[in-house]
Amino acid sequence: MDIRDIASASGYGVGTVSRVINGQPNVSDRARKCILEVMRECGYEPNSNARYLKMRAQTSVAAFVMGVGNRLFDDILGPLQAALAEAGEDLVVTYLDDDADEVRAAIDYQHARRPKAMVFLGGEPRYFREAFHEVEVPSVLVTSSAADLGLPNLSSVSIDNEAASRHVIEHLLARGHRRIGVIGGSRAGNLTSDLRLRGAERALAEHGVALDLERDYEPAPFLETGGYDAASRLLSRSGDLTAIFALGDVVAFGALRAIVDRGLSVPGDVSLVGFDDTSFSQFSVPRVTTISQHAELLAARAAELVLRGMAGGEAEHVVVPFELMERESVRAL
Amino acid sequence: MDIRDIASASGYGVGTVSRVINGQPNVSDRARKCILEVMRECGYEPNSNARYLKMRAQTSVAAFVMGVGNRLFDDILGPLQAALAEAGEDLVVTYLDDDADEVRAAIDYQHARRPKAMVFLGGEPRYFREAFHEVEVPSVLVTSSAADLGLPNLSSVSIDNEAASRHVIEHLLARGHRRIGVIGGSRAGNLTSDLRLRGAERALAEHGVALDLERDYEPAPFLETGGYDAASRLLSRSGDLTAIFALGDVVAFGALRAIVDRGLSVPGDVSLVGFDDTSFSQFSVPRVTTISQHAELLAARAAELVLRGMAGGEAEHVVVPFELMERESVRAL
DNA sequence: CTGAAAGCGCTTACAG
DNA sequence: CTGAAAGCGCTTACAG
């Protein structure tokens, strides 16, 4: 069942059939109606490989969503799609596994589909450094800054992760905490958690309570168990900590459990702050103070950057404000 | 940059180049080496549309992961891939958005890639009923039964959701609970939550404490807010409930919050049971009793069904055991 | 082991 | 408005 079958069944040529498939205007109403009818009857679906093989023309803009299951990303997608739609652009989204190489995926996609532009929700800087030069279309990285990458066709929009982290520490300091532990990420890992850690370190240093990385910091993968183990180790080692800053909400969730398991209470004995404002921090008992990123704002800026990139503009790196969500997990000493 | 460029640059014909691309044996070592070298130098990547257009031959088995962010599915994927690899089959996975039509996606995929078989991690029965007849390859639905669908090429592997639900109710009953509320899903929705609701109803009825659907059941979307609102309404209406069974862990998470917000404690005042054994129920305070599905078992059976289907076997519907994870959220009255 | 040729199912100038 | 023809980049008999 191919376009030729439809052509002969309808009595028109393949050219005309192709035109109705693609919704082109120069087809008589009569032909269109007739052909549409035949296609429906036959349950015909154009072969996409053949289409894309021919249509070297660029199609829609492609979005790659990293780390499946991130609610923030889901919340960005809607407004982004809407904003793009307003400019007449389609958005087709591809979900990627947590440890997938998003840049490789994007390059493959580019080969197959020739998108006009690409947007990455999340992303590992390492992959961008390695292979992004192979992508030829304007792109934007969302939630993490690409300013340091210096790629001519890669814009970015993110909060200032380092500043957000400083803000958390200052919040804690202002409430009388001096012995503050930090958990999450690693000292030589993913750029985003690096920035958060660095922000905490600097804020602490500025206030004369330098973070002892050996004693008061514990790396942890961004999983509940990671947070649980890290908090346990930290608490065994530094029993005098009055507050823990978890560099991600999942980590905070595990940490909360670990604290309670030691017979301590949050915030009675230990104050806790997370990062990301996931549903965990909104519904846990107690609700956890955390840093929130504004999905709609990120989406709006991302859309602008995409459009500007497609119009030939240079890469830009925009920073949007974050917000500290004060909840129930921090006690004033 | 196409296969012809590689051919002329290497001095061989396109046929030979194609053969080395596809790792076929009938190529001299010399030619293979030379061509590989040229391809590397040029950074050549075959055009996948052209490949698939020609290769009408079937490729790998395709997996569709529904409702992005479901840890159970992620845990199934690894073992499934491994088991299939042992049989020499590749698994390529596609992540789908929560409200995507997975069957439509599968049909499109089938058109483009001609997979040998497909497996669905999760899925909406409605979509299967509507369009699955268009898929032509052996498939298996995982975590939900396709027995009632009667599709000749659709096998399934799942726990007995109804029985699991009965088990929860019996557990509660055995601990002296008589006034048990149920939240989550809807009375005319997704098959899986229907089954869970029905299991609860029947178990209750059998023990002479019929579930009053108007009074002691609250539908809720599978989100924390859904659980929060449903539990709030239920508790306002039926203040004498001693236990709540949430048809999903996310719903339980929201419910836990709602209970605490009313100044009640779990399990002191209200016992709580979830379903799915997500990280929430493992790390919440208190840890929540829930039903666990065995990822490795599901994966192993799914792999068998895929292989059997590819060998021409008929569709089968297998049921694997579930497990009640007793934790800290249920009190004996 | 290798090359020349046909053809996968489409789209798009080109001519009418 | 419509059709015949070329060609997108590959793979695969077929012949050598």
XYZ file of C-alpha atoms (C1' of nucleotides) in Angstrom:
698
model
C 0.000 0.000 0.000
C 1.873 3.029 -1.186
C 1.266 6.347 -2.819
C 1.050 4.738 -6.206
C -1.809 2.530 -5.093
C -3.672 5.566 -3.860
C -2.964 7.341 -7.108
C -4.369 4.606 -9.296
C -7.283 3.900 -6.975
C -8.270 7.555 -7.089
C -7.551 8.078 -10.732
C -5.073 10.875 -10.059
C -1.301 10.930 -10.336
C 1.112 10.449 -7.477
C 2.062 14.115 -7.614
C -1.454 15.173 -6.798
C -1.755 12.587 -4.067
C 1.466 13.826 -2.550
C 0.152 17.348 -2.635
C -2.969 16.463 -0.719
C -0.926 14.496 1.809
C 1.095 17.593 2.439
C -1.864 19.898 2.497
C -0.582 21.971 -0.374
C -2.989 24.519 -1.872
C -2.772 23.901 -5.583
C -5.163 20.985 -5.725
C -8.800 21.126 -6.791
C -11.340 20.563 -4.077
C -12.701 17.698 -6.034
C -9.354 15.928 -6.263
C -8.590 16.553 -2.625
C -11.867 15.175 -1.451
C -11.659 12.131 -3.631
C -8.080 11.329 -2.663
C -8.674 11.885 1.025
C -11.578 9.490 0.805
C -9.512 6.797 -0.883
C -6.718 7.204 1.647
C -9.154 6.822 4.485
C -10.728 3.766 2.970
C -7.382 2.116 2.487
C -6.066 3.169 5.887
C -3.070 4.487 4.051
C -0.159 6.025 5.978
C 2.726 7.624 4.118
C 6.081 5.983 4.739
C 7.962 8.400 6.914
C 11.380 7.197 5.869
C 10.646 7.963 2.280
C 9.219 11.344 3.208
C 12.128 12.454 5.293
C 14.562 11.080 2.760
C 13.166 13.467 0.203
C 12.169 16.376 2.372
C 15.564 17.631 3.220
C 13.677 20.736 4.192
C 13.665 21.419 7.870
C 10.632 20.490 9.852
C 9.789 21.311 13.429
C 11.811 22.166 16.472
C 12.908 19.212 18.549
C 12.967 19.032 22.324
C 14.976 16.466 24.275
C 13.844 15.820 27.801
C 16.542 14.429 30.023
C 16.163 12.340 33.102
C 12.734 11.084 32.512
C 10.343 11.877 35.333
C 11.432 15.367 36.140
C 8.282 17.269 36.866
C 9.938 20.621 36.280
C 10.656 19.601 32.718
C 7.115 18.463 32.171
C 5.941 21.819 33.445
C 8.220 23.627 31.026
C 7.129 21.634 28.007
C 3.554 22.872 27.909
C 4.232 26.619 27.908
C 7.167 26.110 25.570
C 5.037 24.307 23.056
C 2.392 27.030 23.361
C 4.847 29.860 22.858
C 6.357 28.180 19.840
C 2.941 27.416 18.402
C 2.179 31.112 18.540
C 5.109 31.660 16.218
C 3.851 28.891 13.962
C 6.452 26.347 15.003
C 5.794 22.757 15.977
C 7.568 21.148 18.876
C 8.270 17.438 18.817
C 9.621 15.998 22.026
C 11.847 13.041 22.652
C 12.220 11.615 26.137
C 15.646 10.296 26.979
C 16.777 7.888 29.625
C 18.606 9.279 32.619
C 22.033 8.212 31.559
C 21.555 8.641 27.846
C 23.946 10.791 25.839
C 21.558 13.527 24.818
C 23.937 15.143 22.371
C 24.470 11.884 20.494
C 20.708 11.452 20.397
C 20.316 14.979 19.074
C 22.881 14.412 16.353
C 21.148 11.244 15.228
C 17.869 13.073 15.272
C 19.295 15.902 13.253
C 20.445 13.448 10.617
C 17.073 11.807 10.366
C 14.674 14.677 10.818
C 16.495 17.895 10.056
C 14.833 19.983 12.753
C 14.926 23.755 12.543
C 16.161 24.064 16.093
C 16.614 21.959 19.215
C 16.029 22.510 22.904
C 17.491 20.434 25.688
C 15.662 20.205 28.991
C 18.569 19.374 31.229
C 21.852 18.058 29.955
C 25.295 16.909 30.845
C 27.918 19.561 29.979
C 30.435 16.834 29.282
C 28.440 15.548 26.336
C 28.003 19.046 24.979
C 31.694 19.680 25.137
C 32.467 16.403 23.382
C 30.075 16.406 20.508
C 27.876 19.460 20.279
C 29.981 20.943 17.503
C 28.347 18.367 15.237
C 24.941 19.919 15.659
C 24.242 22.449 13.011
C 21.012 24.062 14.123
C 20.389 26.748 16.727
C 19.805 25.133 20.099
C 19.048 26.086 23.658
C 19.922 24.370 26.878
C 17.356 24.839 29.637
C 18.013 24.758 33.423
C 21.734 24.793 33.104
C 24.043 27.423 31.712
C 26.027 26.927 28.530
C 27.890 30.200 28.903
C 31.186 28.467 29.671
C 30.883 26.160 26.704
C 31.287 28.975 24.197
C 29.390 27.150 21.479
C 28.227 29.578 18.783
C 24.827 27.961 18.267
C 23.989 26.997 21.836
C 22.038 29.430 23.967
C 20.883 28.691 27.475
C 18.447 29.758 30.138
C 18.800 28.814 33.768
C 18.738 30.118 37.264
C 22.031 31.088 38.843
C 22.598 27.839 40.682
C 25.528 29.177 42.610
C 23.601 32.219 43.792
C 20.633 30.085 44.777
C 22.909 27.980 46.886
C 24.400 31.043 48.540
C 20.912 32.215 49.251
C 20.093 28.978 51.046
C 23.206 29.245 53.184
C 22.505 32.855 54.033
C 18.980 31.895 54.994
C 20.377 29.322 57.380
C 23.050 31.660 58.705
C 20.462 34.346 59.338
C 18.569 31.881 61.497
C 21.574 31.291 63.667
C 22.977 28.142 62.123
C 26.747 27.875 62.058
C 27.383 24.159 61.797
C 25.918 23.415 58.387
C 26.497 20.193 56.457
C 26.070 19.772 52.719
C 25.147 16.585 50.829
C 24.624 15.629 47.216
C 26.496 15.562 43.946
C 30.196 15.029 43.914
C 33.189 17.251 43.951
C 34.113 16.445 40.381
C 30.903 15.690 38.669
C 28.018 17.197 36.921
C 28.316 20.920 36.471
C 25.040 21.882 38.084
C 25.704 20.252 41.425
C 29.254 21.621 41.305
C 27.847 25.100 41.089
C 25.504 24.497 43.957
C 28.282 23.134 46.099
C 30.534 26.008 45.218
C 27.847 28.537 46.072
C 27.469 26.976 49.494
C 31.210 26.915 50.071
C 31.646 30.539 49.144
C 28.747 31.817 51.182
C 30.012 29.933 54.173
C 33.548 31.195 53.673
C 32.380 34.774 53.395
C 30.711 34.467 56.735
C 33.768 33.016 58.348
C 32.517 29.464 58.706
C 34.501 27.748 55.964
C 32.997 24.439 54.800
C 35.258 21.569 55.755
C 34.811 19.374 52.688
C 36.245 16.329 54.400
C 34.111 16.587 57.441
C 30.916 18.442 56.620
C 30.286 17.500 53.019
C 29.143 14.133 51.698
C 28.812 13.404 47.999
C 25.702 11.486 46.978
C 24.007 10.339 43.818
C 20.661 12.027 43.192
C 18.583 9.219 44.609
C 16.804 8.740 47.926
C 19.296 6.099 49.045
C 22.112 8.449 48.150
C 20.660 11.067 50.458
C 19.949 8.536 53.162
C 23.474 7.174 53.240
C 25.136 10.546 52.923
C 23.119 12.042 55.769
C 23.803 9.003 57.942
C 27.523 9.248 57.424
C 27.520 12.973 57.936
C 25.561 12.781 61.137
C 27.768 10.016 62.571
C 30.828 12.035 61.832
C 29.621 15.512 62.665
C 27.043 15.131 65.364
C 27.024 18.824 66.095
C 25.495 19.876 62.780
C 22.344 21.944 63.232
C 21.406 22.075 59.570
C 21.814 20.068 56.385
C 21.596 21.472 52.900
C 20.758 18.791 50.338
C 21.687 19.805 46.814
C 18.537 18.181 45.447
C 15.074 17.325 46.789
C 15.413 13.576 46.272
C 18.574 13.703 48.318
C 16.729 15.719 50.956
C 13.981 13.098 51.042
C 16.496 10.369 51.855
C 18.200 12.631 54.361
C 14.937 13.352 56.152
C 14.424 9.644 56.606
C 17.965 9.162 57.881
C 17.591 11.969 60.407
C 14.351 10.536 61.757
C 15.914 7.072 61.928
C 18.548 8.449 64.243
C 15.814 9.548 66.587
C 16.208 13.191 65.672
C 13.538 15.515 64.408
C 13.336 18.030 61.588
C 13.490 20.890 62.304
C 13.669 20.340 66.063
C 17.152 18.882 66.076
C 18.314 19.375 62.526
C 17.081 21.876 59.957
C 16.897 20.715 56.353
C 16.834 22.520 53.013
C 16.396 20.954 49.604
C 16.681 22.149 46.029
C 14.233 21.863 43.096
C 10.811 22.186 44.699
C 9.550 18.776 43.684
C 6.356 17.276 45.006
C 8.410 15.637 47.708
C 9.273 18.893 49.415
C 5.707 20.087 49.046
C 4.072 17.042 50.626
C 6.624 15.581 53.016
C 6.175 15.763 56.752
C 7.492 18.309 57.550
C 7.304 20.212 54.269
C 10.800 21.068 53.179
C 12.208 24.508 52.473
C 13.714 24.458 49.009
C 14.718 26.438 45.924
C 12.118 26.745 43.216
C 12.720 27.343 39.547
C 9.930 29.106 37.697
C 8.833 26.756 34.917
C 6.826 29.310 32.952
C 9.623 31.806 33.011
C 12.137 29.260 31.838
C 9.757 28.213 29.094
C 9.103 31.757 27.913
C 12.791 32.620 27.743
C 13.598 29.338 26.054
C 11.011 30.040 23.383
C 12.473 33.474 22.757
C 15.948 32.051 22.445
C 14.812 29.387 20.011
C 13.051 31.913 17.828
C 15.934 34.343 17.976
C 18.351 31.556 17.073
C 16.257 30.547 14.092
C 16.243 34.155 12.971
C 20.007 34.038 12.842
C 20.723 35.658 16.202
C 23.814 34.811 18.185
C 23.811 32.518 21.183
C 22.752 34.166 24.431
C 22.792 33.003 27.999
C 19.985 34.231 30.121
C 19.579 33.890 33.821
C 16.144 33.864 35.421
C 15.328 34.419 39.075
C 14.887 31.577 41.538
C 12.773 31.607 44.648
C 13.354 30.258 48.132
C 10.233 28.436 49.241
C 10.181 28.758 52.995
C 8.341 25.863 54.556
C 8.544 23.893 57.765
C 11.969 22.328 57.860
C 14.111 25.191 59.113
C 14.185 26.312 62.701
C 15.629 29.585 63.975
C 18.199 28.849 66.635
C 28.487 13.403 2.336
C 26.920 10.133 1.331
C 27.821 6.579 0.577
C 28.944 7.526 -2.918
C 31.472 9.985 -1.556
C 32.894 7.287 0.664
C 32.993 4.907 -2.249
C 34.956 7.205 -4.522
C 37.220 8.418 -1.722
C 38.119 4.834 -0.881
C 38.306 3.605 -4.441
C 35.660 0.939 -3.863
C 32.087 0.722 -5.045
C 29.040 1.675 -3.028
C 28.076 -1.977 -2.704
C 31.249 -2.763 -0.844
C 30.923 0.300 1.326
C 27.387 -0.696 2.199
C 28.605 -4.155 3.119
C 31.167 -2.841 5.552
C 28.622 -0.468 7.072
C 26.404 -3.440 7.762
C 29.226 -5.633 8.989
C 28.636 -8.241 6.353
C 31.283 -10.955 5.971
C 32.006 -11.066 2.268
C 34.445 -8.155 2.197
C 38.222 -8.412 2.111
C 40.043 -7.291 5.227
C 41.903 -4.808 3.162
C 38.781 -3.199 1.779
C 37.080 -3.157 5.142
C 39.997 -1.478 6.822
C 40.418 1.096 4.140
C 36.729 1.973 3.996
C 36.385 2.136 7.753
C 39.300 4.531 7.819
C 37.788 6.792 5.191
C 34.445 6.787 6.955
C 36.080 7.774 10.185
C 38.062 10.550 8.584
C 34.980 11.978 6.972
C 32.843 11.550 10.065
C 30.385 9.823 7.818
C 27.041 8.620 9.201
C 24.670 6.644 7.016
C 21.306 8.287 6.473
C 18.877 6.285 8.536
C 15.859 7.178 6.452
C 17.459 5.744 3.375
C 18.533 2.647 5.274
C 15.164 1.891 6.728
C 13.488 2.688 3.458
C 15.413 -0.129 1.845
C 15.754 -2.531 4.714
C 12.235 -3.655 4.973
C 13.767 -6.472 6.984
C 12.843 -6.418 10.618
C 15.297 -5.027 13.071
C 15.186 -5.090 16.832
C 12.428 -5.365 19.362
C 10.935 -2.071 20.452
C 9.913 -1.137 23.973
C 7.539 1.702 24.794
C 7.759 3.093 28.284
C 4.628 4.817 29.427
C 4.234 7.501 32.024
C 7.737 8.704 32.094
C 9.310 8.556 35.528
C 7.966 5.267 36.713
C 10.793 3.644 38.593
C 9.253 0.198 38.274
C 9.487 0.456 34.518
C 13.082 1.557 34.677
C 13.813 -1.445 36.844
C 12.179 -3.765 34.348
C 14.043 -2.375 31.368
C 17.520 -3.527 32.429
C 16.739 -7.209 33.014
C 14.514 -7.262 29.958
C 17.274 -5.944 27.751
C 19.681 -8.468 29.253
C 17.372 -11.425 28.725
C 16.710 -10.412 25.157
C 20.405 -9.876 24.504
C 21.021 -13.441 25.572
C 18.760 -14.516 22.748
C 20.609 -12.238 20.371
C 17.908 -9.597 20.190
C 18.377 -5.869 20.550
C 15.949 -3.763 22.519
C 15.389 -0.175 21.545
C 13.314 1.856 23.930
C 11.070 4.820 23.363
C 9.856 6.904 26.274
C 6.373 8.278 25.949
C 4.659 11.115 27.681
C 2.079 10.331 30.322
C -0.902 11.094 28.218
C 0.488 9.913 24.920
C -1.362 7.330 22.873
C 1.131 4.494 23.048
C -0.604 2.374 20.458
C -0.570 5.171 17.897
C 3.114 5.666 18.659
C 3.743 1.960 18.214
C 1.963 1.907 14.884
C 4.002 4.827 13.623
C 7.131 3.144 14.870
C 6.184 -0.086 13.175
C 5.787 1.768 9.895
C 9.170 3.396 10.168
C 11.317 0.734 11.796
C 9.666 -2.628 11.249
C 10.524 -4.060 14.646
C 10.385 -7.809 15.191
C 8.285 -7.407 18.301
C 7.114 -4.740 20.706
C 6.720 -4.510 24.439
C 4.648 -1.967 26.297
C 5.583 -1.010 29.823
C 2.228 0.169 31.043
C -0.573 1.121 28.753
C -4.111 2.325 28.498
C -6.499 -0.505 27.534
C -8.672 1.965 25.686
C -5.950 2.673 23.150
C -5.294 -1.011 22.685
C -8.911 -1.688 22.016
C -9.140 1.142 19.515
C -6.094 0.618 17.390
C -3.990 -2.372 18.350
C -5.364 -4.430 15.476
C -3.136 -2.321 13.249
C 0.013 -3.685 14.819
C 1.282 -6.667 13.003
C 4.097 -7.945 15.193
C 3.955 -10.035 18.363
C 3.716 -7.750 21.375
C 3.520 -7.939 25.112
C 1.899 -5.635 27.588
C 3.680 -5.461 30.938
C 2.060 -4.644 34.346
C -1.434 -4.846 33.107
C -3.375 -7.770 31.737
C -4.485 -7.974 28.130
C -6.465 -11.143 28.674
C -9.796 -9.396 28.221
C -8.688 -7.721 25.031
C -8.496 -10.989 23.135
C -5.959 -9.692 20.652
C -4.219 -12.591 18.900
C -0.754 -11.023 18.928
C -0.825 -9.332 22.319
C 0.461 -11.235 25.322
C 0.713 -9.764 28.786
C 2.368 -10.203 32.136
C 1.146 -8.571 35.291
C 0.263 -9.169 38.871
C -3.344 -9.870 39.714
C -4.271 -6.336 40.653
C -7.626 -7.343 42.009
C -6.140 -10.030 44.222
C -3.459 -7.661 45.482
C -6.151 -5.235 46.471
C -8.105 -7.933 48.281
C -4.946 -8.853 50.074
C -4.534 -5.310 51.329
C -8.089 -5.227 52.602
C -7.709 -8.579 54.304
C -4.535 -7.354 55.935
C -6.419 -4.378 57.313
C -9.401 -6.467 58.346
C -7.134 -8.924 60.149
C -5.802 -6.031 62.177
C -9.230 -5.097 63.345
C -10.117 -2.338 60.886
C -13.748 -2.199 59.836
C -14.196 1.383 58.686
C -11.883 1.463 55.685
C -11.859 4.213 53.074
C -10.499 3.883 49.550
C -9.051 6.652 47.358
C -7.580 6.892 43.883
C -8.560 6.224 40.294
C -12.112 6.668 39.223
C -15.084 4.426 38.920
C -15.001 4.470 35.147
C -11.435 4.989 34.212
C -8.267 3.182 33.591
C -8.555 -0.549 33.836
C -5.805 -1.080 36.377
C -7.249 1.165 39.040
C -10.680 -0.288 38.304
C -9.369 -3.707 39.158
C -7.812 -2.474 42.345
C -11.015 -0.784 43.377
C -13.052 -3.840 42.555
C -10.727 -6.072 44.560
C -11.197 -3.843 47.568
C -14.948 -3.780 47.153
C -15.242 -7.526 46.896
C -12.988 -8.288 49.806
C -14.930 -5.871 51.945
C -18.246 -7.309 50.814
C -17.130 -10.842 51.561
C -16.370 -9.826 55.083
C -19.697 -8.166 55.527
C -18.492 -4.571 55.510
C -19.632 -3.505 52.048
C -17.820 -0.442 50.679
C -20.175 2.494 50.447
C -18.928 4.038 47.212
C -20.659 7.315 47.850
C -19.382 7.729 51.332
C -16.138 5.843 51.739
C -14.581 6.061 48.291
C -13.062 9.123 46.672
C -11.777 9.099 43.104
C -8.458 10.862 42.567
C -5.978 11.410 39.764
C -2.646 9.715 40.361
C -0.910 12.813 41.684
C -0.035 13.970 45.178
C -2.658 16.715 45.079
C -5.199 14.162 43.991
C -4.438 12.107 47.064
C -4.410 15.146 49.299
C -7.799 16.392 48.193
C -9.412 12.973 48.154
C -8.224 12.136 51.660
C -9.355 15.531 52.924
C -12.821 15.082 51.529
C -13.055 11.546 52.769
C -11.971 12.441 56.270
C -14.391 15.353 56.502
C -17.203 13.140 55.414
C -16.355 9.938 57.218
C -14.537 10.934 60.362
C -14.797 7.449 61.780
C -12.513 5.817 59.232
C -9.636 3.964 60.879
C -7.796 3.114 57.675
C -7.338 4.444 54.168
C -6.261 2.375 51.205
C -4.731 4.510 48.461
C -4.761 2.787 45.083
C -1.316 4.202 44.276
C 1.696 5.389 46.257
C 1.597 8.945 44.949
C -1.970 9.148 46.091
C -0.907 7.744 49.465
C 1.782 10.398 49.714
C -0.755 13.168 49.308
C -3.124 11.407 51.687
C -0.446 11.146 54.364
C 0.010 14.889 54.190
C -3.702 15.517 54.395
C -4.059 13.287 57.438
C -1.244 15.048 59.256
C -2.693 18.434 58.309
C -5.885 17.469 60.113
C -3.858 16.936 63.237
C -4.099 13.175 63.006
C -1.247 10.716 62.968
C -0.411 7.697 60.837
C -0.815 5.029 62.056
C -1.926 6.328 65.453
C -5.257 7.667 64.287
C -5.484 6.443 60.728
C -3.719 3.513 59.118
C -2.586 3.935 55.515
C -1.718 1.503 52.740
C -0.377 2.358 49.301
C 0.212 0.487 46.092
C 3.340 0.238 43.880
C 6.227 0.316 46.337
C 7.790 3.485 45.014
C 10.586 5.299 46.785
C 7.952 7.399 48.478
C 6.596 4.536 50.526
C 10.103 3.382 51.340
C 11.359 6.715 52.636
C 8.335 8.561 53.943
C 7.802 9.148 57.626
C 6.273 6.781 58.560
C 7.246 4.248 55.892
C 4.111 3.107 54.132
C 2.837 -0.444 53.795
C 2.271 -1.128 50.129
C 2.045 -3.697 47.352
C 5.241 -4.469 45.513
C 5.592 -5.814 42.009
C 8.716 -7.817 41.327
C 10.538 -6.052 38.494
C 12.909 -8.905 37.659
C 10.129 -11.416 37.506
C 8.051 -9.191 35.278
C 11.076 -8.685 33.045
C 11.914 -12.363 32.799
C 8.384 -13.364 31.875
C 8.104 -10.503 29.430
C 11.272 -11.645 27.689
C 9.929 -15.190 27.409
C 6.671 -13.951 25.965
C 8.459 -11.795 23.413
C 10.644 -14.665 22.286
C 7.767 -17.086 22.198
C 5.733 -14.616 20.176
C 8.537 -14.166 17.675
C 8.751 -17.925 17.330
C 5.140 -17.934 16.243
C 3.572 -18.865 19.555
C 0.101 -17.733 20.502
C -0.608 -14.878 22.863
C -0.465 -15.799 26.545
C -1.383 -13.939 29.664
C 0.781 -14.655 32.632
C 0.243 -13.558 36.174
C 3.159 -13.128 38.547
C 2.987 -12.905 42.325
C 2.874 -9.615 44.189
C 4.118 -8.960 47.669
C 2.704 -6.966 50.537
C 5.487 -4.872 52.027
C 4.568 -4.433 55.670
C 5.998 -1.240 57.029
C 5.044 1.321 59.605
C 1.749 2.793 58.517
C -0.703 0.172 59.727
C -1.730 -0.227 63.323
C -3.527 -3.198 64.797
C -6.678 -2.018 66.532
C 35.514 -10.509 -2.960
C 33.543 -6.663 -5.862
C 30.758 -3.420 -8.932
C 26.737 -1.818 -11.741
C 22.033 -1.496 -11.499
C 17.425 -1.662 -9.747
C 14.364 -0.075 -6.534
C 12.569 1.181 -1.515
C 8.203 5.243 -1.250
C 8.144 9.535 -1.350
C 8.506 15.036 -3.040
C 9.289 18.590 -6.196
C 10.635 21.232 -10.015
C 9.147 21.214 -14.776
C 6.020 21.312 -18.381
C 1.513 21.564 -19.671
C -4.842 22.273 -11.385
C -2.309 17.999 -12.915
C 1.092 14.281 -14.509
C 5.649 12.269 -15.835
C 10.122 12.115 -14.365
C 14.138 12.734 -11.604
C 16.268 11.859 -7.475
C 16.714 11.616 -2.010
C 20.756 7.792 0.131
C 20.754 3.595 0.855
C 20.708 -2.167 0.223
C 20.625 -6.274 -2.292
C 20.204 -9.624 -5.775
C 22.866 -10.468 -9.924
C 26.822 -11.193 -12.549
C 31.486 -11.554 -12.635
